[in-house]
Amino acid sequence: MTVVRRAASPNNLSKLVGFANRSFKSLRFPGESFDSSSPSFLTYGIHVFHCPDAVGIVAKLSDCIASRGGNILGADVFVPEKKHVFYSRSSEFIFDPLKWSRLQMDEDFSKLSKTFNAIRSVVRVPDRDPKYKIAIFASKQDHCLVDLLHQWQDGRLPVEITCVISNHDRDPNTHVIRFLERHGIPYHYLCTNKDDKSEGQMLELVQNTDFLVLARYMQILSGNFLKSYGKDVINIHHGLLPSFKGGHPSKQAFDAGVKLIGATSHFVTEELDEGPIIEQMVERVSHRDNLQSFVQKSENLEKQCLSKAIKSYCELRVLPYEENKTVVF
C-alpha cells in the first residue's frame, strides 16, 4: 500500500497557511471556556472523507474550508495502491463560527460528497456538537469499566455514558455502584443464561446511543442483536488469542512461559473476535514476572487499548477499509 500526499498549488498555499497571520489569542482549543465578547472567535472542526479516487479532491476540500475563511492545520491522506479509493482526515481546521455556521458547513461538505460520490463524509465540531452517547457492557471483571468511568470523570473520555449494563449483580456498596449513583448513571443488571440473553431488554436500553462499548463483557451478542442495533460496537480482549482460549487465559499463558502479551480492540461482528481491528498494544514479560504481575500487565494493556480505541473513534480517526480492515489516522 502507498501513502500519497498531494501538495497544494502555489496559488492555494497562502490560503492554507493564512492561520499564521492570526492571533493565537483568538483560537479556541477543546476544553477552553467560550468567550462571546471576543471580536474574532475561532474554533476547530474535524472532517473525514472516503470516496472513489479522482483528481482534485484535496484541492476541493481545501478550497471548501478556505473559501469560508477557515484554515487547515493538519491533514492525512491515504490512497491505497491499485484500489481506486481515497481516504482523508482534515485532522484539525479552524474557522470563525460567526462567518461559517454549522448548518452552512454541513451543506458545503454535502455538496462535495455529491460531487465525488462519497462513500462517507462526516464533519464534527467537538466544542459545539453533542458528545457521542454510549452504553458500557461489563461482566464481573471491572478493570476496564472502572478505568473508563474515571477517564470520563476526569474529562479525558469525550462521550456521554447513558448507562452500564451487566450480567453480574454487583453489591450496592461496591466502588462501581457508588460511583454510578454519585454521577446519576443507571446500572442495569440483566440476568442471562444459555437460552435467554435478555437481548430484547438490552435493545430497549441502548436505543438512544451512538455506539456500544464492551468492557470485558463475557457474553456473545447474537447476529440478530447486532442487526437490530445497527450501529458500531467496540470490544476489547486480551491479545493471547487464539492460543489460550476458555477460562483463565492469563494463567494459561503464564504457565506456557510466553514472552509477549497484548490486547486488541475491534469492532464486533457475527464472527466471534474477528471484527475489524481498531487498536492493538503489546508488552514484554519475562521469567521475572509472577502470576500477579503478569495479570496486572495484561489488564493495564486492555485498559489502555480500549480507551485509545474509543478516543480514536470519537475523533473520527477510524474508517472502514476493504471487508475486514480499518484505516486509522
PDB file of C-alpha atoms in Angstrom, residues 87-325:
ATOM      1  CA  TYR A  87      -9.382   8.478   2.338  1.00  0.00           C
ATOM      2  CA  SER A  88      -8.696  11.772   4.083  1.00  0.00           C
ATOM      3  CA  ARG A  89      -8.959  13.264   7.535  1.00  0.00           C
ATOM      4  CA  SER A  90      -8.567  17.010   7.996  1.00  0.00           C
ATOM      5  CA  SER A  91      -7.200  16.425  11.466  1.00  0.00           C
ATOM      6  CA  GLU A  92      -7.954  19.981  12.535  1.00  0.00           C
ATOM      7  CA  PHE A  93      -9.219  23.004  10.710  1.00  0.00           C
ATOM      8  CA  ILE A  94     -10.015  26.305  12.374  1.00  0.00           C
ATOM      9  CA  PHE A  95     -12.834  28.637  11.477  1.00  0.00           C
ATOM     10  CA  ASP A  96     -14.889  31.517  12.773  1.00  0.00           C
ATOM     11  CA  PRO A  97     -18.391  30.193  13.625  1.00  0.00           C
ATOM     12  CA  LEU A  98     -19.790  33.702  13.139  1.00  0.00           C
ATOM     13  CA  LYS A  99     -18.719  33.545   9.491  1.00  0.00           C
ATOM     14  CA  TRP A 100     -19.314  29.835   8.857  1.00  0.00           C
ATOM     15  CA  SER A 101     -22.391  28.474  10.593  1.00  0.00           C
ATOM     16  CA  ARG A 102     -22.727  24.822  11.499  1.00  0.00           C
ATOM     17  CA  LEU A 103     -25.672  24.438   9.116  1.00  0.00           C
ATOM     18  CA  GLN A 104     -23.761  26.027   6.239  1.00  0.00           C
ATOM     19  CA  MET A 105     -20.781  23.791   6.968  1.00  0.00           C
ATOM     20  CA  ASP A 106     -22.942  20.671   6.623  1.00  0.00           C
ATOM     21  CA  GLU A 107     -24.348  21.988   3.345  1.00  0.00           C
ATOM     22  CA  ASP A 108     -20.894  22.757   1.946  1.00  0.00           C
ATOM     23  CA  PHE A 109     -19.481  19.326   2.720  1.00  0.00           C
ATOM     24  CA  SER A 110     -22.681  17.697   1.457  1.00  0.00           C
ATOM     25  CA  LYS A 111     -22.130  19.327  -1.939  1.00  0.00           C
ATOM     26  CA  LEU A 112     -18.594  17.932  -2.019  1.00  0.00           C
ATOM     27  CA  SER A 113     -19.948  14.479  -1.167  1.00  0.00           C
ATOM     28  CA  LYS A 114     -22.268  14.581  -4.168  1.00  0.00           C
ATOM     29  CA  THR A 115     -19.523  15.882  -6.441  1.00  0.00           C
ATOM     30  CA  PHE A 116     -17.218  12.970  -5.657  1.00  0.00           C
ATOM     31  CA  ASN A 117     -19.870  10.294  -4.940  1.00  0.00           C
ATOM     32  CA  ALA A 118     -18.540   9.984  -1.381  1.00  0.00           C
ATOM     33  CA  ILE A 119     -18.986   6.749   0.499  1.00  0.00           C
ATOM     34  CA  ARG A 120     -18.582   8.608   3.752  1.00  0.00           C
ATOM     35  CA  SER A 121     -18.308  12.275   4.668  1.00  0.00           C
ATOM     36  CA  VAL A 122     -18.510  13.267   8.331  1.00  0.00           C
ATOM     37  CA  VAL A 123     -17.760  16.611   9.946  1.00  0.00           C
ATOM     38  CA  ARG A 124     -17.655  17.339  13.665  1.00  0.00           C
ATOM     39  CA  VAL A 125     -17.107  20.455  15.717  1.00  0.00           C
ATOM     40  CA  PRO A 126     -16.228  18.902  19.096  1.00  0.00           C
ATOM     41  CA  ASP A 127     -16.896  22.002  21.197  1.00  0.00           C
ATOM     42  CA  ARG A 128     -20.339  22.572  19.692  1.00  0.00           C
ATOM     43  CA  ASP A 129     -21.658  19.171  18.623  1.00  0.00           C
ATOM     44  CA  PRO A 130     -23.262  16.826  21.182  1.00  0.00           C
ATOM     45  CA  LYS A 131     -20.940  14.206  22.626  1.00  0.00           C
ATOM     46  CA  TYR A 132     -21.396  10.653  21.431  1.00  0.00           C
ATOM     47  CA  LYS A 133     -23.763   8.726  23.680  1.00  0.00           C
ATOM     48  CA  ILE A 134     -22.581   5.267  24.697  1.00  0.00           C
ATOM     49  CA  ALA A 135     -23.664   2.373  26.874  1.00  0.00           C
ATOM     50  CA  ILE A 136     -20.984   0.245  28.526  1.00  0.00           C
ATOM     51  CA  PHE A 137     -21.415  -3.515  28.865  1.00  0.00           C
ATOM     52  CA  ALA A 138     -19.384  -5.280  31.555  1.00  0.00           C
ATOM     53  CA  SER A 139     -19.303  -8.592  33.406  1.00  0.00           C
ATOM     54  CA  LYS A 140     -17.636  -9.448  36.707  1.00  0.00           C
ATOM     55  CA  GLN A 141     -14.152  -8.180  35.826  1.00  0.00           C
ATOM     56  CA  ASP A 142     -14.312  -4.423  36.170  1.00  0.00           C
ATOM     57  CA  HIS A 143     -10.798  -3.112  35.476  1.00  0.00           C
ATOM     58  CA  CYS A 144     -11.789  -1.769  32.038  1.00  0.00           C
ATOM     59  CA  LEU A 145     -15.124  -0.431  33.296  1.00  0.00           C
ATOM     60  CA  VAL A 146     -13.539   1.402  36.236  1.00  0.00           C
ATOM     61  CA  ASP A 147     -10.847   2.889  34.011  1.00  0.00           C
ATOM     62  CA  LEU A 148     -13.436   4.236  31.548  1.00  0.00           C
ATOM     63  CA  LEU A 149     -15.539   5.715  34.353  1.00  0.00           C
ATOM     64  CA  HIS A 150     -12.554   7.516  35.864  1.00  0.00           C
ATOM     65  CA  GLN A 151     -11.405   8.831  32.480  1.00  0.00           C
ATOM     66  CA  TRP A 152     -14.929  10.077  31.827  1.00  0.00           C
ATOM     67  CA  GLN A 153     -14.996  11.764  35.245  1.00  0.00           C
ATOM     68  CA  ASP A 154     -11.681  13.500  34.508  1.00  0.00           C
ATOM     69  CA  GLY A 155     -12.926  14.742  31.139  1.00  0.00           C
ATOM     70  CA  ARG A 156     -10.489  12.570  29.184  1.00  0.00           C
ATOM     71  CA  LEU A 157     -13.173  10.446  27.527  1.00  0.00           C
ATOM     72  CA  PRO A 158     -15.219  12.552  25.061  1.00  0.00           C
ATOM     73  CA  VAL A 159     -18.532  10.707  25.495  1.00  0.00           C
ATOM     74  CA  GLU A 160     -21.772  10.759  27.453  1.00  0.00           C
ATOM     75  CA  ILE A 161     -22.301   7.489  29.338  1.00  0.00           C
ATOM     76  CA  THR A 162     -26.020   6.737  29.293  1.00  0.00           C
ATOM     77  CA  CYS A 163     -25.887   3.541  31.362  1.00  0.00           C
ATOM     78  CA  VAL A 164     -23.904   0.463  32.362  1.00  0.00           C
ATOM     79  CA  ILE A 165     -25.359  -2.944  31.532  1.00  0.00           C
ATOM     80  CA  SER A 166     -24.098  -6.117  33.160  1.00  0.00           C
ATOM     81  CA  ASN A 167     -24.879  -9.785  33.587  1.00  0.00           C
ATOM     82  CA  HIS A 168     -23.287  -9.527  37.063  1.00  0.00           C
ATOM     83  CA  ASP A 169     -25.300  -8.299  40.045  1.00  0.00           C
ATOM     84  CA  ARG A 170     -22.941  -6.002  41.940  1.00  0.00           C
ATOM     85  CA  ASP A 171     -23.361  -5.259  45.622  1.00  0.00           C
ATOM     86  CA  PRO A 172     -24.659  -1.713  46.349  1.00  0.00           C
ATOM     87  CA  ASN A 173     -21.546  -0.988  48.428  1.00  0.00           C
ATOM     88  CA  THR A 174     -19.064  -1.694  45.641  1.00  0.00           C
ATOM     89  CA  HIS A 175     -16.936   1.109  44.226  1.00  0.00           C
ATOM     90  CA  VAL A 176     -18.613   0.839  40.815  1.00  0.00           C
ATOM     91  CA  ILE A 177     -22.188   1.147  42.096  1.00  0.00           C
ATOM     92  CA  ARG A 178     -21.330   4.009  44.460  1.00  0.00           C
ATOM     93  CA  PHE A 179     -19.589   5.837  41.593  1.00  0.00           C
ATOM     94  CA  LEU A 180     -22.535   5.372  39.231  1.00  0.00           C
ATOM     95  CA  GLU A 181     -25.064   6.504  41.827  1.00  0.00           C
ATOM     96  CA  ARG A 182     -22.981   9.562  42.654  1.00  0.00           C
ATOM     97  CA  HIS A 183     -22.948  10.594  38.979  1.00  0.00           C
ATOM     98  CA  GLY A 184     -26.519   9.579  38.143  1.00  0.00           C
ATOM     99  CA  ILE A 185     -25.565   6.833  35.678  1.00  0.00           C
ATOM    100  CA  PRO A 186     -28.065   3.922  35.699  1.00  0.00           C
ATOM    101  CA  TYR A 187     -26.790   0.388  36.307  1.00  0.00           C
ATOM    102  CA  HIS A 188     -28.867  -2.386  34.746  1.00  0.00           C
ATOM    103  CA  TYR A 189     -28.365  -5.952  35.885  1.00  0.00           C
ATOM    104  CA  LEU A 190     -29.802  -8.328  33.304  1.00  0.00           C
ATOM    105  CA  CYS A 191     -29.842 -11.991  34.212  1.00  0.00           C
ATOM    106  CA  THR A 192     -28.622 -14.048  31.258  1.00  0.00           C
ATOM    107  CA  ASN A 193     -28.408 -17.762  30.634  1.00  0.00           C
ATOM    108  CA  LYS A 194     -27.799 -20.107  27.734  1.00  0.00           C
ATOM    109  CA  ASP A 195     -31.376 -19.833  26.484  1.00  0.00           C
ATOM    110  CA  ASP A 196     -32.098 -16.176  27.297  1.00  0.00           C
ATOM    111  CA  LYS A 197     -29.509 -13.436  26.764  1.00  0.00           C
ATOM    112  CA  SER A 198     -32.004 -10.635  27.609  1.00  0.00           C
ATOM    113  CA  GLU A 199     -31.204  -9.013  24.282  1.00  0.00           C
ATOM    114  CA  GLY A 200     -34.688  -7.550  23.918  1.00  0.00           C
ATOM    115  CA  GLN A 201     -34.214  -5.595  27.141  1.00  0.00           C
ATOM    116  CA  MET A 202     -30.736  -4.564  26.035  1.00  0.00           C
ATOM    117  CA  LEU A 203     -32.046  -3.103  22.785  1.00  0.00           C
ATOM    118  CA  GLU A 204     -34.576  -1.008  24.674  1.00  0.00           C
ATOM    119  CA  LEU A 205     -31.864   0.343  26.973  1.00  0.00           C
ATOM    120  CA  VAL A 206     -29.446   1.297  24.174  1.00  0.00           C
ATOM    121  CA  GLN A 207     -31.813   2.622  21.513  1.00  0.00           C
ATOM    122  CA  ASN A 208     -30.679   6.240  22.028  1.00  0.00           C
ATOM    123  CA  THR A 209     -26.934   5.535  21.964  1.00  0.00           C
ATOM    124  CA  ASP A 210     -24.455   6.245  19.167  1.00  0.00           C
ATOM    125  CA  PHE A 211     -22.290   3.173  19.771  1.00  0.00           C
ATOM    126  CA  LEU A 212     -21.677   0.488  22.397  1.00  0.00           C
ATOM    127  CA  VAL A 213     -18.573  -0.484  24.351  1.00  0.00           C
ATOM    128  CA  LEU A 214     -17.947  -3.996  25.629  1.00  0.00           C
ATOM    129  CA  ALA A 215     -15.602  -3.528  28.591  1.00  0.00           C
ATOM    130  CA  ARG A 216     -14.752  -7.194  29.202  1.00  0.00           C
ATOM    131  CA  TYR A 217     -18.343  -8.289  28.683  1.00  0.00           C
ATOM    132  CA  MET A 218     -18.165 -12.065  28.706  1.00  0.00           C
ATOM    133  CA  GLN A 219     -21.328 -12.751  26.733  1.00  0.00           C
ATOM    134  CA  ILE A 220     -21.702 -13.174  22.988  1.00  0.00           C
ATOM    135  CA  LEU A 221     -24.023 -10.724  21.253  1.00  0.00           C
ATOM    136  CA  SER A 222     -26.097 -12.509  18.640  1.00  0.00           C
ATOM    137  CA  GLY A 223     -26.281 -11.595  14.981  1.00  0.00           C
ATOM    138  CA  ASN A 224     -29.917 -10.626  15.488  1.00  0.00           C
ATOM    139  CA  PHE A 225     -28.912  -8.147  18.207  1.00  0.00           C
ATOM    140  CA  LEU A 226     -26.191  -6.610  16.049  1.00  0.00           C
ATOM    141  CA  LYS A 227     -28.549  -6.248  13.077  1.00  0.00           C
ATOM    142  CA  SER A 228     -31.328  -4.789  15.219  1.00  0.00           C
ATOM    143  CA  TYR A 229     -28.987  -2.308  16.893  1.00  0.00           C
ATOM    144  CA  GLY A 230     -27.463  -1.337  13.551  1.00  0.00           C
ATOM    145  CA  LYS A 231     -24.603   0.766  14.933  1.00  0.00           C
ATOM    146  CA  ASP A 232     -20.995   0.131  15.872  1.00  0.00           C
ATOM    147  CA  VAL A 233     -19.995  -1.993  18.861  1.00  0.00           C
ATOM    148  CA  ILE A 234     -16.406  -1.823  20.162  1.00  0.00           C
ATOM    149  CA  ASN A 235     -14.905  -4.767  22.061  1.00  0.00           C
ATOM    150  CA  ILE A 236     -11.671  -5.451  23.949  1.00  0.00           C
ATOM    151  CA  HIS A 237      -9.984  -8.767  24.574  1.00  0.00           C
ATOM    152  CA  HIS A 238      -6.574  -9.967  25.596  1.00  0.00           C
ATOM    153  CA  GLY A 239      -4.026 -10.492  22.833  1.00  0.00           C
ATOM    154  CA  LEU A 240      -3.356 -14.079  23.854  1.00  0.00           C
ATOM    155  CA  LEU A 241      -5.965 -15.433  21.444  1.00  0.00           C
ATOM    156  CA  PRO A 242      -6.211 -17.808  19.686  1.00  0.00           C
ATOM    157  CA  SER A 243      -3.615 -19.783  21.642  1.00  0.00           C
ATOM    158  CA  PHE A 244      -5.229 -19.537  25.082  1.00  0.00           C
ATOM    159  CA  LYS A 245      -8.988 -19.849  24.894  1.00  0.00           C
ATOM    160  CA  GLY A 246     -11.510 -20.509  27.632  1.00  0.00           C
ATOM    161  CA  GLY A 247     -11.183 -19.719  31.322  1.00  0.00           C
ATOM    162  CA  HIS A 248      -8.108 -18.164  32.957  1.00  0.00           C
ATOM    163  CA  PRO A 249      -6.217 -17.340  29.749  1.00  0.00           C
ATOM    164  CA  SER A 250      -3.591 -15.306  31.615  1.00  0.00           C
ATOM    165  CA  LYS A 251      -2.705 -18.280  33.809  1.00  0.00           C
ATOM    166  CA  GLN A 252      -2.553 -20.497  30.740  1.00  0.00           C
ATOM    167  CA  ALA A 253      -0.171 -18.060  29.066  1.00  0.00           C
ATOM    168  CA  PHE A 254       1.886 -17.611  32.235  1.00  0.00           C
ATOM    169  CA  ASP A 255       2.242 -21.371  32.636  1.00  0.00           C
ATOM    170  CA  ALA A 256       3.276 -21.637  28.997  1.00  0.00           C
ATOM    171  CA  GLY A 257       6.034 -19.066  29.546  1.00  0.00           C
ATOM    172  CA  VAL A 258       5.026 -16.576  26.847  1.00  0.00           C
ATOM    173  CA  LYS A 259       7.325 -13.592  26.395  1.00  0.00           C
ATOM    174  CA  LEU A 260       4.938 -11.165  24.728  1.00  0.00           C
ATOM    175  CA  ILE A 261       1.396 -10.254  25.773  1.00  0.00           C
ATOM    176  CA  GLY A 262      -1.083  -7.848  24.244  1.00  0.00           C
ATOM    177  CA  ALA A 263      -4.608  -6.523  23.860  1.00  0.00           C
ATOM    178  CA  THR A 264      -6.833  -5.980  20.844  1.00  0.00           C
ATOM    179  CA  SER A 265      -9.768  -3.629  20.427  1.00  0.00           C
ATOM    180  CA  HIS A 266     -12.013  -4.265  17.459  1.00  0.00           C
ATOM    181  CA  PHE A 267     -15.488  -3.824  16.034  1.00  0.00           C
ATOM    182  CA  VAL A 268     -17.933  -6.585  16.883  1.00  0.00           C
ATOM    183  CA  THR A 269     -19.277  -8.728  14.057  1.00  0.00           C
ATOM    184  CA  GLU A 270     -21.156 -12.009  13.935  1.00  0.00           C
ATOM    185  CA  GLU A 271     -17.832 -13.829  13.684  1.00  0.00           C
ATOM    186  CA  LEU A 272     -16.514 -14.077  17.255  1.00  0.00           C
ATOM    187  CA  ASP A 273     -13.460 -11.834  17.832  1.00  0.00           C
ATOM    188  CA  GLU A 274     -12.947 -11.480  14.066  1.00  0.00           C
ATOM    189  CA  GLY A 275     -14.145  -7.901  13.550  1.00  0.00           C
ATOM    190  CA  PRO A 276     -12.023  -5.107  12.015  1.00  0.00           C
ATOM    191  CA  ILE A 277      -9.186  -4.133  14.355  1.00  0.00           C
ATOM    192  CA  ILE A 278      -9.079  -0.591  15.736  1.00  0.00           C
ATOM    193  CA  GLU A 279      -6.126  -0.725  18.123  1.00  0.00           C
ATOM    194  CA  GLN A 280      -3.532  -3.226  19.367  1.00  0.00           C
ATOM    195  CA  MET A 281      -0.904  -2.945  22.091  1.00  0.00           C
ATOM    196  CA  VAL A 282       1.841  -5.297  23.276  1.00  0.00           C
ATOM    197  CA  GLU A 283       4.278  -5.563  26.172  1.00  0.00           C
ATOM    198  CA  ARG A 284       7.113  -7.905  27.018  1.00  0.00           C
ATOM    199  CA  VAL A 285       7.002 -10.205  30.035  1.00  0.00           C
ATOM    200  CA  SER A 286       9.768 -12.387  31.390  1.00  0.00           C
ATOM    201  CA  HIS A 287      10.740 -15.070  33.845  1.00  0.00           C
ATOM    202  CA  ARG A 288      10.904 -12.341  36.490  1.00  0.00           C
ATOM    203  CA  ASP A 289       7.124 -11.857  36.389  1.00  0.00           C
ATOM    204  CA  ASN A 290       4.972 -13.784  38.803  1.00  0.00           C
ATOM    205  CA  LEU A 291       1.321 -14.537  38.006  1.00  0.00           C
ATOM    206  CA  GLN A 292       0.140 -11.377  39.773  1.00  0.00           C
ATOM    207  CA  SER A 293       2.441  -9.010  37.843  1.00  0.00           C
ATOM    208  CA  PHE A 294       1.682 -10.913  34.647  1.00  0.00           C
ATOM    209  CA  VAL A 295      -2.069 -10.410  35.072  1.00  0.00           C
ATOM    210  CA  GLN A 296      -1.578  -6.751  36.071  1.00  0.00           C
ATOM    211  CA  LYS A 297       0.369  -6.017  32.903  1.00  0.00           C
ATOM    212  CA  SER A 298      -2.277  -7.747  30.806  1.00  0.00           C
ATOM    213  CA  GLU A 299      -5.126  -5.790  32.410  1.00  0.00           C
ATOM    214  CA  ASN A 300      -3.273  -2.490  32.011  1.00  0.00           C
ATOM    215  CA  LEU A 301      -2.871  -3.175  28.308  1.00  0.00           C
ATOM    216  CA  GLU A 302      -6.590  -3.908  27.980  1.00  0.00           C
ATOM    217  CA  LYS A 303      -7.490  -0.620  29.681  1.00  0.00           C
ATOM    218  CA  GLN A 304      -5.114   1.446  27.553  1.00  0.00           C
ATOM    219  CA  CYS A 305      -6.086  -0.273  24.316  1.00  0.00           C
ATOM    220  CA  LEU A 306      -9.840   0.120  24.859  1.00  0.00           C
ATOM    221  CA  SER A 307      -9.687   3.789  25.845  1.00  0.00           C
ATOM    222  CA  LYS A 308      -7.402   4.569  22.888  1.00  0.00           C
ATOM    223  CA  ALA A 309      -9.850   2.852  20.522  1.00  0.00           C
ATOM    224  CA  ILE A 310     -12.801   4.826  21.894  1.00  0.00           C
ATOM    225  CA  LYS A 311     -10.955   8.130  21.629  1.00  0.00           C
ATOM    226  CA  SER A 312      -9.822   7.353  18.080  1.00  0.00           C
ATOM    227  CA  TYR A 313     -13.401   6.510  17.123  1.00  0.00           C
ATOM    228  CA  CYS A 314     -14.781   9.726  18.646  1.00  0.00           C
ATOM    229  CA  GLU A 315     -12.082  11.798  16.920  1.00  0.00           C
ATOM    230  CA  LEU A 316     -13.078  10.313  13.536  1.00  0.00           C
ATOM    231  CA  ARG A 317      -9.739   8.578  13.142  1.00  0.00           C
ATOM    232  CA  VAL A 318     -11.211   5.180  12.222  1.00  0.00           C
ATOM    233  CA  LEU A 319     -12.581   4.387   8.765  1.00  0.00           C
ATOM    234  CA  PRO A 320     -13.623   1.018   7.300  1.00  0.00           C
ATOM    235  CA  TYR A 321     -11.221  -0.376   4.705  1.00  0.00           C
ATOM    236  CA  GLU A 322     -11.981  -3.326   2.438  1.00  0.00           C
ATOM    237  CA  GLU A 323     -14.083  -6.089   4.001  1.00  0.00           C
ATOM    238  CA  ASN A 324     -12.427  -6.562   7.370  1.00  0.00           C
ATOM    239  CA  LYS A 325      -9.838  -3.837   7.850  1.00  0.00           C
TER     240      LYS A 325
END
